[in-house]
PDB file of C-alpha atoms in Angstrom:
ATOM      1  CA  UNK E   1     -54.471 -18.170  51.757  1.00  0.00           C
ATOM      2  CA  UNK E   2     -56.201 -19.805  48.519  1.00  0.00           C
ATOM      3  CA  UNK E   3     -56.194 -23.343  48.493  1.00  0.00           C
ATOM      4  CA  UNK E   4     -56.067 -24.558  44.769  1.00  0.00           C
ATOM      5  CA  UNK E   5     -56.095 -28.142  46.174  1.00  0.00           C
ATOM      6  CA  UNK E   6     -59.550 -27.643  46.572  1.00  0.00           C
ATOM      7  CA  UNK E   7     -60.407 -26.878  43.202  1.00  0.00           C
ATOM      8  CA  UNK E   8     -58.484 -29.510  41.753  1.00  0.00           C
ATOM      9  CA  UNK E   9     -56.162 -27.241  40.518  1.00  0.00           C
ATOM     10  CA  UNK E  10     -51.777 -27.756  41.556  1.00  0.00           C
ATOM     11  CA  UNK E  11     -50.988 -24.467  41.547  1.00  0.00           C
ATOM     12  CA  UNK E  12     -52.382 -20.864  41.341  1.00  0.00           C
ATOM     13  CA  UNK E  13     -50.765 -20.593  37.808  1.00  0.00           C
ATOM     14  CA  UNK E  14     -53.748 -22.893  36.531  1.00  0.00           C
ATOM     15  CA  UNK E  15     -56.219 -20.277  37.658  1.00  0.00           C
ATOM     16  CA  UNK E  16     -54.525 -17.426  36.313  1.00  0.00           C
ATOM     17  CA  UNK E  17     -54.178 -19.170  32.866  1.00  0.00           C
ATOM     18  CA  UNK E  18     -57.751 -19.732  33.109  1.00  0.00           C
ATOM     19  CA  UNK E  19     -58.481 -15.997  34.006  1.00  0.00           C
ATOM     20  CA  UNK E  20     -56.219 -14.727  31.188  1.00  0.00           C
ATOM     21  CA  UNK E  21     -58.133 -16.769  28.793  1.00  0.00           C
ATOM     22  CA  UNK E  22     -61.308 -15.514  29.688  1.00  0.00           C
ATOM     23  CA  UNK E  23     -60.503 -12.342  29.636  1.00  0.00           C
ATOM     24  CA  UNK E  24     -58.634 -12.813  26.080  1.00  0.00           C
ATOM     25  CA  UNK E  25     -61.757 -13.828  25.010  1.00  0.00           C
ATOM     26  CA  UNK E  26     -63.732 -10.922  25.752  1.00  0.00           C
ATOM     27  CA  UNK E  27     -61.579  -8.995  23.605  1.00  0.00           C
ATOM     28  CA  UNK E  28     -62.359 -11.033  20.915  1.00  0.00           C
ATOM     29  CA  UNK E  29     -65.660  -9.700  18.850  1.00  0.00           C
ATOM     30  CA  UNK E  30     -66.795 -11.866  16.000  1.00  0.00           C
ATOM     31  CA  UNK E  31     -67.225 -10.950  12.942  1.00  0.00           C
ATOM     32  CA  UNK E  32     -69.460  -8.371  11.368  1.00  0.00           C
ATOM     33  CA  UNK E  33     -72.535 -10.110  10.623  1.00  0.00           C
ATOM     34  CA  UNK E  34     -74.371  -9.859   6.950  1.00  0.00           C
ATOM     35  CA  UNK E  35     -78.269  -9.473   7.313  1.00  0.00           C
ATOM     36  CA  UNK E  36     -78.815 -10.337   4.236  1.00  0.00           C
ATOM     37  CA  UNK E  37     -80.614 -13.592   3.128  1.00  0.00           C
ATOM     38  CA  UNK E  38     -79.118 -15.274   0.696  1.00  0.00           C
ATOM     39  CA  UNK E  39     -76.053 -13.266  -0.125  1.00  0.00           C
ATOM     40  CA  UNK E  40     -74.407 -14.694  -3.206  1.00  0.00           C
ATOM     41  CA  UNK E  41     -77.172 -16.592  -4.680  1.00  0.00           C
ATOM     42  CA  UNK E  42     -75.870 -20.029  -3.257  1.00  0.00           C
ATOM     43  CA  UNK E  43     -79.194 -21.492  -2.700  1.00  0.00           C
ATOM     44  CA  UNK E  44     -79.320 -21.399  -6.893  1.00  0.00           C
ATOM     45  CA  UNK E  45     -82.614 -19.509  -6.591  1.00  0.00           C
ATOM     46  CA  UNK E  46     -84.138 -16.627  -5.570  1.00  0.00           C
ATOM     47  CA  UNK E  47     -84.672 -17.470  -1.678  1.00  0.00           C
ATOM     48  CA  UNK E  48     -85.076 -14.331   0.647  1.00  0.00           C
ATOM     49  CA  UNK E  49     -85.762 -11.612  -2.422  1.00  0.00           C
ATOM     50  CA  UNK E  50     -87.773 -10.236  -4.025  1.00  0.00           C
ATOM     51  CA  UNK E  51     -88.318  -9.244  -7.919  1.00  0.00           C
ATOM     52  CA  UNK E  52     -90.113  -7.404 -10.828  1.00  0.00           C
ATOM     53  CA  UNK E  53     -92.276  -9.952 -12.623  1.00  0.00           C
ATOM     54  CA  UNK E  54     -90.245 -11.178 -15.764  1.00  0.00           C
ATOM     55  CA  UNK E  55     -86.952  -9.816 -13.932  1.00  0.00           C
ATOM     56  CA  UNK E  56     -83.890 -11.518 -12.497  1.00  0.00           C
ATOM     57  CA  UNK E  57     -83.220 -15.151 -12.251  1.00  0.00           C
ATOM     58  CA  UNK E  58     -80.264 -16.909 -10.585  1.00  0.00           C
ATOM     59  CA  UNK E  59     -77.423 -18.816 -12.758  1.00  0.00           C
ATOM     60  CA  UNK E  60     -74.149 -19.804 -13.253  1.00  0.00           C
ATOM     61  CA  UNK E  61     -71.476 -18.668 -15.751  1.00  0.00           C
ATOM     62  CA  UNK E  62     -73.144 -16.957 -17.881  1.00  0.00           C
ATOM     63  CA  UNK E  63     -72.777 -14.682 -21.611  1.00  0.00           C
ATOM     64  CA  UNK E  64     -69.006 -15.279 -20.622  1.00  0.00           C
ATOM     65  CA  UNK E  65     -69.328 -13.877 -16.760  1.00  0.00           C
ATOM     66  CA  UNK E  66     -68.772 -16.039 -13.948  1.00  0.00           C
ATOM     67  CA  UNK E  67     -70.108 -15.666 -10.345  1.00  0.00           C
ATOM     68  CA  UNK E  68     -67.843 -13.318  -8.277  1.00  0.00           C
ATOM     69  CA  UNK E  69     -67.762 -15.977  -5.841  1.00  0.00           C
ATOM     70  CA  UNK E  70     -69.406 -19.166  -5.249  1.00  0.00           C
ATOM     71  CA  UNK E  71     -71.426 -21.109  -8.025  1.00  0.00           C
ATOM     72  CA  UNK E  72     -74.459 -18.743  -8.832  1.00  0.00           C
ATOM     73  CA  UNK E  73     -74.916 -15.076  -9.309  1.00  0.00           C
ATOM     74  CA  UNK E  74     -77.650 -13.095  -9.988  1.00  0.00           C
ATOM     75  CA  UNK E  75     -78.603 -11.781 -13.841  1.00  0.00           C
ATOM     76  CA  UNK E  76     -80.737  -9.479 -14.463  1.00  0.00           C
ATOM     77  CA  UNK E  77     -82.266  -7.590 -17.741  1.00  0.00           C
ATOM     78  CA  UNK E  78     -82.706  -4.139 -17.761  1.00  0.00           C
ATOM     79  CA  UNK E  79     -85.446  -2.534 -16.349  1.00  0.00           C
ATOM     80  CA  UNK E  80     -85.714  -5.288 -13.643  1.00  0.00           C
ATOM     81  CA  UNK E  81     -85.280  -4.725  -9.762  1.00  0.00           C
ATOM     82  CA  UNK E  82     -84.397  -7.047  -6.996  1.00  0.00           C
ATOM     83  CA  UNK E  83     -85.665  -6.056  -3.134  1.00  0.00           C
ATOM     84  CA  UNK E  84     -85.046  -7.432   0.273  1.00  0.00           C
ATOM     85  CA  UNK E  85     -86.663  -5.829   3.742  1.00  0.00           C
ATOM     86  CA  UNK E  86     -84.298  -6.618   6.518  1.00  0.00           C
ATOM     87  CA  UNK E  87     -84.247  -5.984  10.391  1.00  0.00           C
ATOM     88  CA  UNK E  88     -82.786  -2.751  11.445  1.00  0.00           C
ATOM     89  CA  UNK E  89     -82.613  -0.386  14.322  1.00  0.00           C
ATOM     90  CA  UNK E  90     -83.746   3.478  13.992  1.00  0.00           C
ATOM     91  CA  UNK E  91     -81.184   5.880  12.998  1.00  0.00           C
ATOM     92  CA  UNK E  92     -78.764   2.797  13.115  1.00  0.00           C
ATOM     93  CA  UNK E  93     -76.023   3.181   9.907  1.00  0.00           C
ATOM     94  CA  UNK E  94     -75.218   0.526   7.585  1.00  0.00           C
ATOM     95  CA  UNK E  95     -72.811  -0.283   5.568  1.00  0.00           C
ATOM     96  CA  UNK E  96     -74.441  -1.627   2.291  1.00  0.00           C
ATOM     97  CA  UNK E  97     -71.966  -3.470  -0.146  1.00  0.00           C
ATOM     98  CA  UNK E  98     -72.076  -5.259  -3.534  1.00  0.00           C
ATOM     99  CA  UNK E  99     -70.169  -6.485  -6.722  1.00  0.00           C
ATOM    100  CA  UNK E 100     -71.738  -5.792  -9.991  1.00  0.00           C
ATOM    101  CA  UNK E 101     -70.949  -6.867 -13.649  1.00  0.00           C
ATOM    102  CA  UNK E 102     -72.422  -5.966 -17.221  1.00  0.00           C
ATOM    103  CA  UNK E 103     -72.788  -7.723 -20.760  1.00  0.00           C
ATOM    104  CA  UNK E 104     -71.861  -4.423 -22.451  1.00  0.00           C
ATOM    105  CA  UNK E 105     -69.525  -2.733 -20.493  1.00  0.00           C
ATOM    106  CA  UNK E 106     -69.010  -0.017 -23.140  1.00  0.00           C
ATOM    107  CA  UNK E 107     -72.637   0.972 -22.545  1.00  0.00           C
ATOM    108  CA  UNK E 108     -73.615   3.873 -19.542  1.00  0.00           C
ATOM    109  CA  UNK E 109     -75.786   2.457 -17.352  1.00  0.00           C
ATOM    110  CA  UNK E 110     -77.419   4.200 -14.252  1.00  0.00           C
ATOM    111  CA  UNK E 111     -77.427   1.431 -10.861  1.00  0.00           C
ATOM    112  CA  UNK E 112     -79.565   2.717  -8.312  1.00  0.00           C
ATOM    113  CA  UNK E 113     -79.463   1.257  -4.749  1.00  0.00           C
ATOM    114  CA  UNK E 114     -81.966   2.610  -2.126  1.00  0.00           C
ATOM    115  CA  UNK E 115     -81.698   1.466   1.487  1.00  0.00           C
ATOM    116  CA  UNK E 116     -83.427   3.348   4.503  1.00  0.00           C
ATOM    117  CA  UNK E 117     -83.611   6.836   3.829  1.00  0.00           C
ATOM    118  CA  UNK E 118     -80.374   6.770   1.265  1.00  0.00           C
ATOM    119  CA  UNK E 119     -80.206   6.547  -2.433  1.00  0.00           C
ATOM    120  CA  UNK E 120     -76.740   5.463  -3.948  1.00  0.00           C
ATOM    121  CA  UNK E 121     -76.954   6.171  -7.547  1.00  0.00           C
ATOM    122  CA  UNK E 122     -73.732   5.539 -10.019  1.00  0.00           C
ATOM    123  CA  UNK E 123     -73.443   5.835 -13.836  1.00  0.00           C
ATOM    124  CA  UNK E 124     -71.531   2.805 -14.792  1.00  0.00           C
ATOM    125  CA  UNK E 125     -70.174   1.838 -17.972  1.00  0.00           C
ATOM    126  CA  UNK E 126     -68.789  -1.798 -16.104  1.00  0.00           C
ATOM    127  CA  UNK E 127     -65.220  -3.364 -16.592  1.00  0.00           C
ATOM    128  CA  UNK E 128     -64.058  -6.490 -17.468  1.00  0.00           C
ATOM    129  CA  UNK E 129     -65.177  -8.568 -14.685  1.00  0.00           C
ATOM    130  CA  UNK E 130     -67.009  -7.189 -11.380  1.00  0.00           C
ATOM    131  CA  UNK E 131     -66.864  -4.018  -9.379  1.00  0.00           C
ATOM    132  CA  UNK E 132     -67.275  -3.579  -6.212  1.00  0.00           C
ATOM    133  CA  UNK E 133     -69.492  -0.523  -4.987  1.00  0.00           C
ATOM    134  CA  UNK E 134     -69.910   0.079  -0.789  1.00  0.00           C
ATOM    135  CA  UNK E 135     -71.846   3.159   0.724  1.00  0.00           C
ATOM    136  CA  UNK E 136     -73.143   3.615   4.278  1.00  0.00           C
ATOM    137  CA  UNK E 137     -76.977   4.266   5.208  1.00  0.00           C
ATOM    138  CA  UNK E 138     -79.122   5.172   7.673  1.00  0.00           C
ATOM    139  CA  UNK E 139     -81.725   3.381   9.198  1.00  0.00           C
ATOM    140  CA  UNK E 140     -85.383   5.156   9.294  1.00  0.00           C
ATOM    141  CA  UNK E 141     -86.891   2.337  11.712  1.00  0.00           C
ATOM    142  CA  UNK E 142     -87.290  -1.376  12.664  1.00  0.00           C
ATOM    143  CA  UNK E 143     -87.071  -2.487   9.277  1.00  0.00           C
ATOM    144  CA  UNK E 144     -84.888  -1.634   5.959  1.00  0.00           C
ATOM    145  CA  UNK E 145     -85.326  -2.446   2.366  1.00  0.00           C
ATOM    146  CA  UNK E 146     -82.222  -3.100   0.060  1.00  0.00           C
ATOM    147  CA  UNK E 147     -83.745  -2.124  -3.022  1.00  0.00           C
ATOM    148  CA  UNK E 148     -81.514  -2.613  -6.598  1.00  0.00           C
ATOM    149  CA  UNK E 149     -82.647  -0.791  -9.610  1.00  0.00           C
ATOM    150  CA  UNK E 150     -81.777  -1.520 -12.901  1.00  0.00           C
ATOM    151  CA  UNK E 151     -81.547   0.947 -15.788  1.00  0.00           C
ATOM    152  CA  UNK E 152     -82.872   0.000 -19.282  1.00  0.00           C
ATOM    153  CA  UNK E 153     -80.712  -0.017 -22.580  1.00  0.00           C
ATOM    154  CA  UNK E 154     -79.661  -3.225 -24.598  1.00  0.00           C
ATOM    155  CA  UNK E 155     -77.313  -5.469 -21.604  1.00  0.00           C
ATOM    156  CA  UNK E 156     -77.739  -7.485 -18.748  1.00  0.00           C
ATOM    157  CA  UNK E 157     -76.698  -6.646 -15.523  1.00  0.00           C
ATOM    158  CA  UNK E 158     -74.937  -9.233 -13.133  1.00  0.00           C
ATOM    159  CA  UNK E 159     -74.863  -8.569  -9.308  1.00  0.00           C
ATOM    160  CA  UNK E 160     -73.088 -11.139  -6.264  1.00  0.00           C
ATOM    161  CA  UNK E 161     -72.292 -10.966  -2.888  1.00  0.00           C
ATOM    162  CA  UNK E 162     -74.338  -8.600  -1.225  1.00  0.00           C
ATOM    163  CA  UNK E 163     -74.230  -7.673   2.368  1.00  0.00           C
ATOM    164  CA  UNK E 164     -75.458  -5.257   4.890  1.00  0.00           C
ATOM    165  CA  UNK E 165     -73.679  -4.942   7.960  1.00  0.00           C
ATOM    166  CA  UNK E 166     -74.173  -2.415  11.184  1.00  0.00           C
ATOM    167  CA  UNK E 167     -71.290  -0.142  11.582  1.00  0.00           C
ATOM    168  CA  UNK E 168     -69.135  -0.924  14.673  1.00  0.00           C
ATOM    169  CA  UNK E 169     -69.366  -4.427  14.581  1.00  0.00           C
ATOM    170  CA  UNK E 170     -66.443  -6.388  14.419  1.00  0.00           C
ATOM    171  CA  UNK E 171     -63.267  -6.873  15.464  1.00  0.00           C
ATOM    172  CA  UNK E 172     -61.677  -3.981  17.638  1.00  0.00           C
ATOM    173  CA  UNK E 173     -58.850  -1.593  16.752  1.00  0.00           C
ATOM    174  CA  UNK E 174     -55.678  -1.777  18.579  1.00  0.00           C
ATOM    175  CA  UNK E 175     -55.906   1.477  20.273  1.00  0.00           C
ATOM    176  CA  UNK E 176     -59.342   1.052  21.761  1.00  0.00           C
ATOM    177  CA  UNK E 177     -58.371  -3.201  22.813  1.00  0.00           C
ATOM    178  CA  UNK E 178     -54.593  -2.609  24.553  1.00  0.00           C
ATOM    179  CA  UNK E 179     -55.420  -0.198  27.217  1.00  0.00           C
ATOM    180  CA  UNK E 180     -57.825  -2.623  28.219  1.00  0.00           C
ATOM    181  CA  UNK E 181     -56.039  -5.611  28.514  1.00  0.00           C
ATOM    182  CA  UNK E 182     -53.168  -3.591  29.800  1.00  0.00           C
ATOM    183  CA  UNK E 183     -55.442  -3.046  32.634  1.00  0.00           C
ATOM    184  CA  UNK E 184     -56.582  -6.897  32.887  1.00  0.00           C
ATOM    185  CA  UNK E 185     -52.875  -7.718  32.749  1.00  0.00           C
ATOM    186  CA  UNK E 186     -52.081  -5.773  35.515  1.00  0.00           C
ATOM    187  CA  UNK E 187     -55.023  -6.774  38.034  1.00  0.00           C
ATOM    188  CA  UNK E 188     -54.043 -10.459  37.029  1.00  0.00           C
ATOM    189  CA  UNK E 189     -50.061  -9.683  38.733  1.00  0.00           C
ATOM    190  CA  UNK E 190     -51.793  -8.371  41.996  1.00  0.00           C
ATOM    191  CA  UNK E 191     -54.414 -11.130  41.490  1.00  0.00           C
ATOM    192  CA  UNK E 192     -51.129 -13.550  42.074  1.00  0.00           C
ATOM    193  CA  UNK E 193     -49.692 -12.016  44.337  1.00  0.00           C
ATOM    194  CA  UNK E 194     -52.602 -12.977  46.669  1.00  0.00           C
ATOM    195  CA  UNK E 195     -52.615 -15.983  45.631  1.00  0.00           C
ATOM    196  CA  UNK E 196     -49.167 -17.104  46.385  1.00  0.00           C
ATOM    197  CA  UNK E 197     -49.467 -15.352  49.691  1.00  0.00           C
TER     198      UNK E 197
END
């Protein structure tokens, strides 16, 4: 018979509420994580990209358009394009997602995005505020590069809150998670049963 005496522990119980924990635990997966430097701008410069010489710069409310989130956001004139190479793995997908914003939203524009092998082009005439675009990639080896493009005409483009994230990170779904710790659950009840034995 298990002696919980010896582990400083009163009762089996304790060790069971300790097992279900753990294994509670291991269900849990964190959170998708951004590979992107620098995200939203926050650093109030330019930190982890790169740019076209004259191109964007890093501000604060500005021509009437605040950040999307945070303090800064990224402006840029037209013409101008804004790069970052990040760590990837080969034939990996990503899910690339931004929020973009014009001056002159009654203007077409043409906002080209290239990551890995994919090219995510969109005419956009912009809203009142920012949009959000998303669009998945593929990775073509070790390293990626998020590359923005922006089309020329008479407006400014305003972009915030990037992020690239691997697909299938993150927090389970239901379906795949309860089976599971139906099965933990149930090793746990014979797991007492020794114990009290």
């Amino acid at each position: 018979m298990f002696d919980a005496a010896k582990f400083g522990m009163k009762t089996p119980t304790k060790i069971l509420l300790a097992i279900t924990a753990a294994a509670a635990l291991s269900f849990a997966h964190p959170a998708s994580a951004n590979l992107i430097t620098n995200p939203g701008f926050e650093t109030g410069d330019l930190t982890g990209w790169t740019i076209s010489p004259g191109g964007p710069f890093v501000t604060g409310t500005f021509n009437g358009i605040a950040p999307h989130s945070g303090n800064f956001q990224l402006v840029a004139d037209a013409g101008g394009t804004l790069s970052q190479s990040v760590a990837t793995t080969t034939g990996a997908t990503y899910v690339i997602d931004f929020f973009v914003a014009l001056n002159n939203p009654g203007i077409l524009s043409t906002l080209s995005v290239q990551f890995g092998g994919t090219v995510f082009s969109h005419l956009f005439s912009g809203t009142n505020g920012y949009t959000e675009f998303t669009f998945n990639a593929t990775a073509l080896g070790p390293s990626s590069v998020l590359t923005f493009s922006f089309s020329t005409g008479p407006l400014l483009w305003f972009l915030d809150d990037v992020s690239v994230t691997p697909t299938g990170v993150g927090v389970p779904d239901a379906g795949s998670t309860l089976p599971l710790l139906g099965f933990a659950l149930l090793g746990l009840v014979a797991l007492r049963r020794r114990l009290t034995c």
